[in-house]
Coordinates of N, CA, C and O in Angstrom, one line a residue:
M322 N 55.0 25.0 -8.2 CA 54.3 24.7 -6.9 C 53.4 23.6 -6.9 O 52.5 23.7 -7.8
A323 N 53.7 22.5 -6.5 CA 52.8 21.4 -6.5 C 51.8 21.2 -5.7 O 52.0 22.0 -4.8
P324 N 50.3 20.9 -6.1 CA 49.2 21.0 -5.2 C 49.5 19.9 -4.3 O 50.1 19.0 -4.3
K325 N 48.9 20.4 -3.3 CA 49.1 19.3 -1.7 C 48.4 18.0 -1.8 O 47.0 18.1 -2.5
Q326 N 48.8 16.9 -1.4 CA 47.9 15.8 -1.7 C 47.5 15.5 -0.4 O 48.5 15.6 1.0
R327 N 46.4 15.3 0.0 CA 46.2 14.7 1.4 C 46.4 13.3 1.5 O 46.5 12.4 0.4
N328 N 46.7 12.9 2.6 CA 46.9 11.5 3.0 C 45.9 10.9 3.2 O 44.9 10.9 3.9
A329 N 45.4 9.5 2.1 CA 44.4 8.8 2.1 C 44.4 8.1 3.5 O 43.2 7.9 3.8
A330 N 45.3 7.7 4.1 CA 45.1 7.0 5.4 C 44.8 7.6 6.7 O 44.5 7.2 7.7
A331 N 45.0 9.1 6.6 CA 44.5 9.6 7.6 C 43.1 9.7 7.5 O 42.5 10.7 8.8
R332 N 42.2 9.5 6.6 CA 40.7 9.8 6.3 C 40.1 8.7 6.7 O 40.5 7.5 6.4
S333 N 39.1 8.8 7.5 CA 38.4 7.5 7.9 C 36.8 7.6 7.2 O 36.4 8.7 6.9
V334 N 36.7 6.4 6.4 CA 35.6 6.2 5.4 C 34.5 5.5 6.2 O 34.8 4.6 6.7
S335 N 33.2 6.3 6.1 CA 32.0 5.5 6.9 C 31.3 4.9 5.5 O 30.8 5.9 5.0
P336 N 30.6 3.8 5.8 CA 29.8 3.1 5.0 C 28.3 3.7 4.7 O 27.5 4.0 4.1
V337 N 28.0 4.6 6.2 CA 26.7 4.7 6.4 C 26.6 6.5 6.5 O 27.6 7.0 7.4
P338 N 25.9 6.8 5.7 CA 26.2 8.2 5.8 C 25.3 9.0 7.2 O 24.5 8.1 7.9
P339 N 25.9 9.9 7.4 CA 25.4 10.4 8.9 C 23.9 10.8 9.2 O 23.5 10.6 10.4
S340 N 23.1 10.9 8.2 CA 21.6 11.1 8.3 C 21.1 10.0 8.8 O 20.3 9.7 9.4
T341 N 21.7 8.7 8.3 CA 20.7 7.1 8.6 C 21.2 6.7 9.4 O 21.3 5.5 9.7
A342 N 22.6 6.9 10.1 CA 23.3 6.1 11.0 C 22.5 6.2 12.5 O 22.0 7.2 12.8
S343 N 22.5 4.8 12.8 CA 21.6 4.8 14.1 C 22.4 4.7 15.2 O 23.6 4.5 15.1
P344 N 22.0 4.9 16.7 CA 22.9 4.8 17.6 C 23.5 3.5 17.8 O 24.8 3.2 18.0
G345 N 22.7 2.5 17.5 CA 23.5 0.9 17.5 C 24.4 0.7 16.5 O 25.6 0.1 16.9
A346 N 24.2 1.4 15.2 CA 25.6 1.2 14.3 C 26.6 2.1 14.7 O 27.6 1.6 14.5
A347 N 26.6 3.0 15.5 CA 27.8 3.7 15.8 C 28.5 3.1 17.0 O 29.8 3.4 16.7
A348 N 28.1 2.1 17.7 CA 28.7 1.4 18.6 C 29.6 0.3 17.9 O 30.3 -0.4 18.8
A349 N 29.1 -0.2 16.9 CA 29.4 -1.3 16.3 C 31.2 -1.1 15.8 O 31.6 0.0 15.4
P350 N 32.1 -2.2 15.7 CA 33.5 -1.6 15.7 C 33.7 -1.6 14.1 O 33.3 -2.5 13.6
T351 N 34.6 -0.5 13.7 CA 35.0 -0.3 12.4 C 36.5 -0.3 12.5 O 37.2 0.0 13.3
A352 N 37.0 -0.8 11.3 CA 38.2 -0.5 10.9 C 38.9 1.0 10.8 O 38.1 1.9 9.9
T353 N 39.6 1.5 11.5 CA 40.0 2.9 11.2 C 41.5 2.8 10.5 O 42.1 2.0 10.9
A354 N 41.8 4.0 9.5 CA 42.8 3.8 9.2 C 43.9 4.7 9.7 O 45.4 4.8 9.3
S355 N 43.8 5.2 10.5 CA 44.5 5.9 11.6 C 46.0 4.9 12.3 O 47.1 5.4 12.3
S356 N 45.6 3.9 12.4 CA 46.7 2.9 13.2 C 47.5 2.4 11.9 O 48.8 2.3 12.1
S357 N 47.1 2.5 10.7 CA 48.3 2.2 9.8 C 48.8 3.1 9.0 O 49.0 3.2 7.7
S358 N 48.9 4.5 9.9 CA 49.4 5.5 8.7 C 51.0 5.6 8.5 O 51.5 6.3 7.6
S359 N 51.5 4.4 9.0 CA 53.0 4.5 9.0 C 53.4 3.6 7.8 O 54.3 3.6 7.5
S360 N 52.2 2.5 7.5 CA 52.7 1.9 6.4 C 52.6 2.8 5.1 O 51.5 3.5 5.1
S361 N 52.8 2.2 3.8 CA 52.8 2.9 2.5 C 51.7 2.5 1.9 O 51.2 3.2 0.9
T362 N 51.0 1.2 2.3 CA 49.8 0.8 1.9 C 48.5 1.3 2.3 O 48.3 1.9 3.3
P363 N 47.5 1.9 1.2 CA 46.3 2.5 1.6 C 45.6 1.7 2.4 O 45.6 0.3 2.3
A364 N 44.9 2.2 3.2 CA 44.0 1.4 4.4 C 42.8 1.1 3.7 O 42.3 1.7 2.7
P365 N 42.3 -0.4 4.2 CA 40.8 -0.6 3.3 C 39.5 0.3 3.9 O 39.7 0.7 4.8
A366 N 38.7 0.3 3.0 CA 37.5 1.0 3.5 C 37.1 0.3 4.7 O 37.1 -0.8 4.7
T367 N 36.2 0.8 5.5 CA 35.6 0.6 6.9 C 34.4 -0.2 6.4 O 33.6 -0.1 5.1
T368 N 34.0 -1.3 6.9 CA 32.8 -2.0 6.8 C 32.2 -2.1 8.2 O 32.6 -1.9 9.1
T369 N 31.0 -2.5 7.9 CA 30.0 -2.4 9.3 C 30.2 -4.0 9.6 O 30.2 -5.1 8.6
A370 N 30.0 -4.2 11.0 CA 30.3 -5.2 11.4 C 29.2 -6.3 11.0 O 27.8 -5.8 11.0
P371 N 29.3 -7.7 11.2 CA 28.1 -8.7 11.0 C 26.8 -8.1 11.8 O 25.8 -8.3 11.2
A372 N 27.2 -7.9 12.9 CA 26.2 -7.8 13.9 C 25.3 -6.5 13.6 O 24.1 -6.6 13.5
A373 N 26.1 -5.4 13.3 CA 25.0 -4.4 12.8 C 24.3 -4.5 11.4 O 23.3 -4.2 11.1
R374 N 25.0 -5.4 10.8 CA 24.0 -5.7 9.4 C 22.9 -6.4 9.7 O 21.7 -5.9 9.0
H375 N 23.0 -7.1 10.5 CA 21.8 -8.4 11.0 C 21.3 -7.4 11.7 O 19.7 -7.7 11.5
A376 N 21.4 -6.7 12.4 CA 20.3 -5.6 13.2 C 19.7 -4.7 12.3 O 18.3 -4.4 12.5
T377 N 20.2 -4.2 11.5 CA 19.7 -3.5 10.4 C 18.7 -4.1 9.5 O 17.6 -3.7 9.4
S378 N 19.1 -5.2 9.3 CA 18.1 -6.1 8.2 C 16.7 -6.3 9.2 O 15.6 -6.1 8.8
K379 N 16.9 -6.8 10.5 CA 15.7 -7.0 11.2 C 14.9 -5.8 11.4 O 13.5 -5.9 11.4
L380 N 15.8 -4.2 11.6 CA 14.8 -3.2 11.7 C 14.2 -3.0 10.6 O 13.0 -2.6 10.7
S381 N 14.8 -3.1 9.0 CA 13.8 -3.1 8.0 C 12.7 -3.9 7.7 O 11.6 -3.5 7.5
S382 N 12.8 -5.2 8.0 CA 11.7 -5.9 8.0 C 10.7 -5.7 9.0 O 9.7 -6.0 8.7
S383 N 10.9 -5.6 10.3 CA 9.8 -5.4 11.2 C 9.4 -4.0 10.7 O 8.0 -3.6 11.0
S384 N 9.9 -3.0 10.2 CA 9.4 -1.5 9.6 C 8.4 -1.8 8.6 O 7.5 -1.3 8.7
S385 N 8.7 -2.8 7.8 CA 7.8 -2.9 6.4 C 6.6 -3.7 7.2 O 5.3 -3.5 6.7
A386 N 6.7 -4.5 8.1 CA 5.8 -5.3 8.5 C 4.7 -4.4 9.5 O 3.4 -4.3 9.3
G387 N 5.4 -3.1 10.3 CA 4.4 -2.3 11.1 C 3.7 -1.4 9.9 O 2.9 -0.9 10.1
G388 N 4.6 -1.0 8.6 CA 3.8 -0.2 7.7 C 2.7 -0.6 6.8 O 1.7 -0.1 6.6
A389 N 2.5 -2.2 7.0 CA 1.5 -2.6 6.1 C 0.4 -2.5 7.0 O -0.7 -2.3 6.4
Q390 N 0.7 -3.0 8.4 CA -0.5 -2.6 9.7 C -0.9 -1.2 9.7 O -2.1 -1.0 9.7
A391 N 0.1 -0.3 9.3 CA -0.4 0.7 9.6 C -1.3 1.4 8.3 O -2.6 2.1 8.3
W392 N -1.0 0.8 7.2 CA -1.5 1.4 5.9 C -3.0 0.4 5.9 O -3.9 1.2 5.5
D393 N -3.0 -0.9 6.5 CA -4.3 -1.2 6.7 C -5.4 -0.7 7.5 O -6.2 -0.3 7.3
R394 N -4.8 0.1 8.6 CA -5.2 0.6 9.5 C -6.2 2.4 8.9 O -7.1 2.5 9.0
I395 N -5.1 2.6 8.0 CA -5.4 4.0 7.5 C -6.6 3.5 6.6 O -7.6 4.4 6.5
V396 N -6.3 2.4 5.6 CA -7.3 2.2 4.6 C -8.8 1.8 5.3 O -9.8 2.6 5.0
G397 N -8.7 1.2 6.3 CA -9.7 0.8 7.2 C -10.6 2.0 7.7 O -11.8 1.8 7.6
N398 N -9.9 2.6 8.1 CA -10.5 4.0 8.5 C -11.0 5.0 7.4 O -12.3 5.5 7.8
V399 N -10.4 5.1 6.4 CA -11.0 5.7 5.2 C -12.2 5.5 4.7 O -13.6 5.7 4.6
V400 N -12.4 3.9 4.9 CA -13.5 3.3 4.1 C -14.7 3.4 5.3 O -15.9 3.7 4.9
A401 N -14.2 3.3 6.6 CA -15.3 3.3 7.6 C -15.8 4.7 7.5 O -17.2 4.9 7.6
H402 N -15.0 5.9 7.5 CA -15.6 7.5 7.5 C -16.2 7.4 5.9 O -17.4 8.0 6.1
Y403 N -16.0 7.1 4.9 CA -16.5 7.1 3.8 C -18.1 6.5 3.7 O -19.0 7.1 3.5
L404 N -18.4 5.3 4.5 CA -19.5 4.4 4.7 C -20.4 5.3 5.5 O -21.8 5.3 5.4
D405 N -19.6 5.8 6.6 CA -20.7 6.4 7.8 C -21.0 7.9 7.2 O -22.5 8.3 7.4
T406 N -20.1 8.8 6.3 CA -20.5 10.1 6.3 C -21.0 10.5 4.8 O -21.4 11.6 4.6
T407 N -20.8 9.7 3.8 CA -21.2 9.9 2.3 C -22.7 9.4 2.3 O -23.2 8.4 2.8
P408 N -23.3 10.3 1.7 CA -24.8 10.3 1.5 C -25.1 9.2 0.3 O -24.0 8.6 -0.2
Q409 N -26.2 8.7 0.5 CA -26.3 7.3 -0.5 C -26.6 7.7 -2.1 O -26.2 7.0 -2.8
R410 N -26.8 8.9 -2.5 CA -26.4 9.4 -4.0 C -25.4 9.5 -4.5 O -25.1 9.2 -5.1
T411 N -24.3 10.0 -3.4 CA -22.9 10.1 -3.7 C -22.4 8.4 -3.9 O -21.5 8.2 -4.8
K412 N -22.9 7.9 -3.0 CA -22.3 6.5 -3.0 C -22.7 5.7 -4.5 O -21.9 5.1 -4.9
L413 N -23.8 6.0 -4.7 CA -24.5 5.5 -6.1 C -23.8 5.9 -7.2 O -23.1 5.2 -8.0
L414 N -23.4 7.2 -7.2 CA -22.7 7.6 -8.3 C -21.2 7.3 -8.3 O -20.8 7.0 -9.4
D415 N -20.7 7.1 -7.1 CA -19.4 6.4 -7.1 C -19.2 5.1 -7.8 O -18.3 5.1 -8.2
A416 N -20.2 4.4 -7.3 CA -20.3 2.7 -7.9 C -20.3 2.9 -9.3 O -19.7 2.3 -9.8
F417 N -21.2 3.7 -9.7 CA -21.4 3.9 -11.2 C -20.0 4.2 -12.0 O -19.6 3.8 -13.0
M418 N -19.3 5.1 -11.5 CA -18.1 5.7 -12.0 C -17.0 4.6 -11.7 O -16.5 4.4 -12.8
A419 N -17.0 3.9 -10.7 CA -16.2 2.7 -10.7 C -16.2 1.7 -11.9 O -15.4 1.1 -12.2
F420 N -17.7 1.2 -12.0 CA -18.2 0.2 -13.2 C -17.6 1.0 -14.6 O -17.2 0.3 -15.5
L421 N -17.7 2.4 -14.6 CA -17.2 3.1 -16.1 C -15.7 2.8 -16.2 O -15.4 2.4 -17.2
V422 N -15.1 2.9 -15.0 CA -13.6 2.6 -15.2 C -13.4 1.3 -15.5 O -12.6 0.7 -16.2
A423 N -14.4 0.2 -14.9 CA -13.8 -1.3 -15.1 C -14.2 -1.6 -16.6 O -13.8 -2.5 -17.4
V424 N -15.4 -1.1 -17.2 CA -15.7 -1.1 -18.6 C -14.8 -0.8 -19.7 O -14.3 -0.9 -20.7
G425 N -14.2 0.8 -19.2 CA -12.8 1.2 -20.3 C -12.1 0.4 -20.2 O -11.2 0.2 -21.1
A426 N -11.8 -0.2 -18.8 CA -10.4 -0.9 -18.9 C -10.7 -2.2 -19.6 O -9.6 -2.7 -20.3
L427 N -11.8 -2.8 -19.6 CA -12.1 -4.1 -20.3 C -12.0 -3.6 -21.7 O -11.5 -4.7 -22.7
Q428 N -12.4 -2.9 -22.4 CA -12.5 -2.5 -23.5 C -10.9 -2.2 -24.1 O -10.6 -2.7 -25.1
F429 N -10.1 -1.4 -23.3 CA -8.7 -1.4 -23.8 C -8.0 -2.3 -23.9 O -7.3 -2.7 -24.5
A430 N -8.3 -3.7 -22.7 CA -7.3 -4.6 -22.8 C -7.8 -5.6 -24.0 O -7.0 -6.1 -24.4
Y431 N -9.3 -5.5 -24.3 CA -9.9 -6.2 -25.7 C -9.2 -5.7 -26.7 O -8.4 -6.7 -27.5
C432 N -8.9 -4.6 -26.9 CA -8.3 -3.9 -28.0 C -6.8 -4.2 -28.0 O -6.4 -4.6 -29.0
V433 N -6.1 -4.4 -26.6 CA -4.6 -4.5 -26.8 C -4.4 -6.1 -27.1 O -3.7 -6.7 -27.9
L434 N -5.4 -6.8 -26.5 CA -5.1 -8.4 -27.0 C -5.8 -8.9 -28.1 O -4.9 -9.8 -28.8
A435 N -6.9 -8.7 -28.3 CA -7.6 -9.1 -29.6 C -7.4 -8.4 -30.6 O -7.8 -9.0 -32.0
G436 N -6.7 -7.3 -30.9 CA -6.8 -6.4 -31.8 C -7.9 -5.4 -32.0 O -8.8 -5.6 -31.0
N437 N -7.4 -4.4 -32.8 CA -8.3 -3.4 -32.8 C -8.8 -3.1 -34.3 O -8.6 -2.2 -35.1
Y438 N -9.4 -4.3 -35.1 CA -9.9 -4.3 -36.7 C -10.7 -3.2 -36.7 O -10.5 -2.2 -37.5
P439 N -11.9 -3.3 -36.4 CA -12.9 -2.5 -36.7 C -12.5 -1.1 -35.2 O -13.2 -0.9 -34.1
F440 N -11.3 -0.5 -35.7 CA -10.8 0.6 -34.5 C -12.1 1.9 -34.3 O -12.1 2.3 -33.3
N441 N -12.8 2.0 -35.5 CA -13.6 3.0 -35.1 C -14.7 2.6 -34.1 O -15.5 3.5 -33.2
A442 N -15.0 1.3 -33.8 CA -16.1 0.6 -33.0 C -15.1 0.8 -31.6 O -15.9 1.2 -30.6
F443 N -14.1 0.3 -31.5 CA -13.3 0.7 -30.1 C -13.5 2.0 -29.8 O -13.6 2.3 -28.4
L444 N -13.0 2.9 -30.5 CA -12.8 4.5 -30.3 C -14.3 5.1 -29.7 O -14.3 5.5 -28.7
S445 N -15.1 4.6 -30.4 CA -16.5 5.1 -30.2 C -16.8 4.6 -28.6 O -17.4 5.3 -28.1
G446 N -16.7 3.4 -28.7 CA -17.1 2.5 -27.4 C -16.2 3.3 -26.1 O -16.9 3.7 -24.8
F447 N -14.9 3.4 -26.2 CA -14.1 4.0 -25.1 C -14.2 5.4 -24.9 O -14.3 5.8 -24.0
A448 N -15.0 6.2 -26.0 CA -15.0 7.6 -26.1 C -16.3 7.8 -25.3 O -16.5 8.5 -24.4
A449 N -17.2 7.1 -25.6 CA -18.6 6.8 -25.0 C -18.5 6.8 -23.5 O -19.2 7.3 -22.3
T450 N -17.2 5.7 -22.8 CA -17.1 5.3 -21.6 C -16.5 6.7 -20.9 O -17.2 6.9 -19.6
V451 N -15.6 7.3 -21.4 CA -15.0 8.2 -21.0 C -16.0 9.4 -20.6 O -15.9 10.0 -19.6
G452 N -16.7 9.8 -21.8 CA -17.7 10.5 -21.8 C -18.9 10.7 -20.6 O -18.9 11.4 -20.0
Q453 N -19.2 9.5 -20.5 CA -19.9 9.2 -19.3 C -19.4 9.4 -18.1 O -20.4 9.8 -17.0
F454 N -18.5 9.1 -17.9 CA -17.2 9.5 -16.6 C -17.6 10.6 -16.2 O -17.8 11.1 -15.2
V455 N -17.0 11.6 -17.2 CA -16.9 12.7 -17.0 C -18.5 13.7 -16.8 O -18.2 14.3 -15.9
L456 N -19.3 13.1 -17.5 CA -20.4 13.8 -17.2 C -20.8 13.5 -15.8 O -21.3 14.3 -15.0
T457 N -21.0 12.1 -15.4 CA -21.3 11.8 -14.1 C -20.4 12.3 -13.0 O -20.6 12.8 -12.1
G458 N -19.2 12.6 -13.2 CA -18.4 13.5 -12.2 C -18.6 14.9 -12.2 O -18.9 15.2 -11.1
R459 N -19.1 15.1 -13.3 CA -19.7 16.7 -13.4 C -21.2 16.8 -12.5 O -21.2 17.9 -11.6
L460 N -21.9 15.8 -12.6 CA -23.2 15.7 -12.0 C -22.6 15.7 -10.1 O -23.4 16.1 -9.5
E461 N -22.0 14.8 -10.0 CA -21.5 14.3 -8.6 C -21.1 15.9 -7.9 O -21.5 16.2 -6.8
F462 N -20.2 16.7 -8.4 CA -19.3 17.8 -8.2 C -20.5 19.0 -8.1 O -20.5 20.1 -7.7
S463 N -21.9 19.0 -9.2 CA -22.4 20.3 -9.6 C -23.3 20.4 -8.1 O -23.7 21.7 -7.8
H464 N -23.7 19.3 -7.3 CA -24.7 19.5 -6.6 C -23.9 19.6 -5.0 O -23.1 18.3 -4.8
P465 N -24.0 20.2 -4.3 CA -23.5 19.8 -3.0 C -24.3 18.9 -2.2 O -25.2 18.6 -2.2
P466 N -23.4 18.2 -1.2 CA -23.6 16.9 -0.8 C -24.5 17.6 0.5 O -24.4 18.5 1.3
R467 N -25.6 16.6 0.7 CA -26.3 17.0 2.1 C -26.1 16.1 3.2 O -25.4 14.7 3.0
P468 N -26.3 16.3 4.2 CA -26.0 15.6 5.6 C -26.6 14.1 5.4 O -27.6 14.1 4.7
V469 N -26.2 13.3 6.1 CA -26.7 12.0 6.1 C -28.1 11.8 6.5 O -28.7 11.3 6.2
G470 N -28.2 12.8 7.6 CA -29.9 12.8 8.1 C -30.9 13.2 7.1 O -32.1 12.6 7.3
D471 N -30.7 14.0 6.4 CA -31.6 14.5 5.4 C -32.1 13.5 4.1 O -31.4 12.5 3.7
A472 N -33.1 13.4 3.9 CA -33.7 12.6 2.8 C -33.9 13.0 1.7 O -33.8 14.0 1.2

């Protein structure tokens, strides 16, 4: 007994998955294969109308611009909250740790670009930077933060 074969012309193929389909794209005219079921040639896959593609590209570009503004607002709020609520001692330690990261990055970049002939010098300098970063982080987290009003 031969397995049943499905009629390819009876199926409708959609280029947009159902989870991402928008209401405007559903109203766009698409070619269906049910009208050509009498012919022996397979029906072409459906395509999205040019107007629907243009609307989709407008939607993605406007959402990326809105997303950038949202990220700017989030970063601004985080920085403002950090500056308002973080004690001066913690800000000083954070600045020193950022300096240590910059020094470590410069040492690594110099090693990659200029070579590492005295490798032990690079290794000792980089290890000292990483060690200082770890010890500073431990110092920062070993003492509980004091409220802003306390001196």
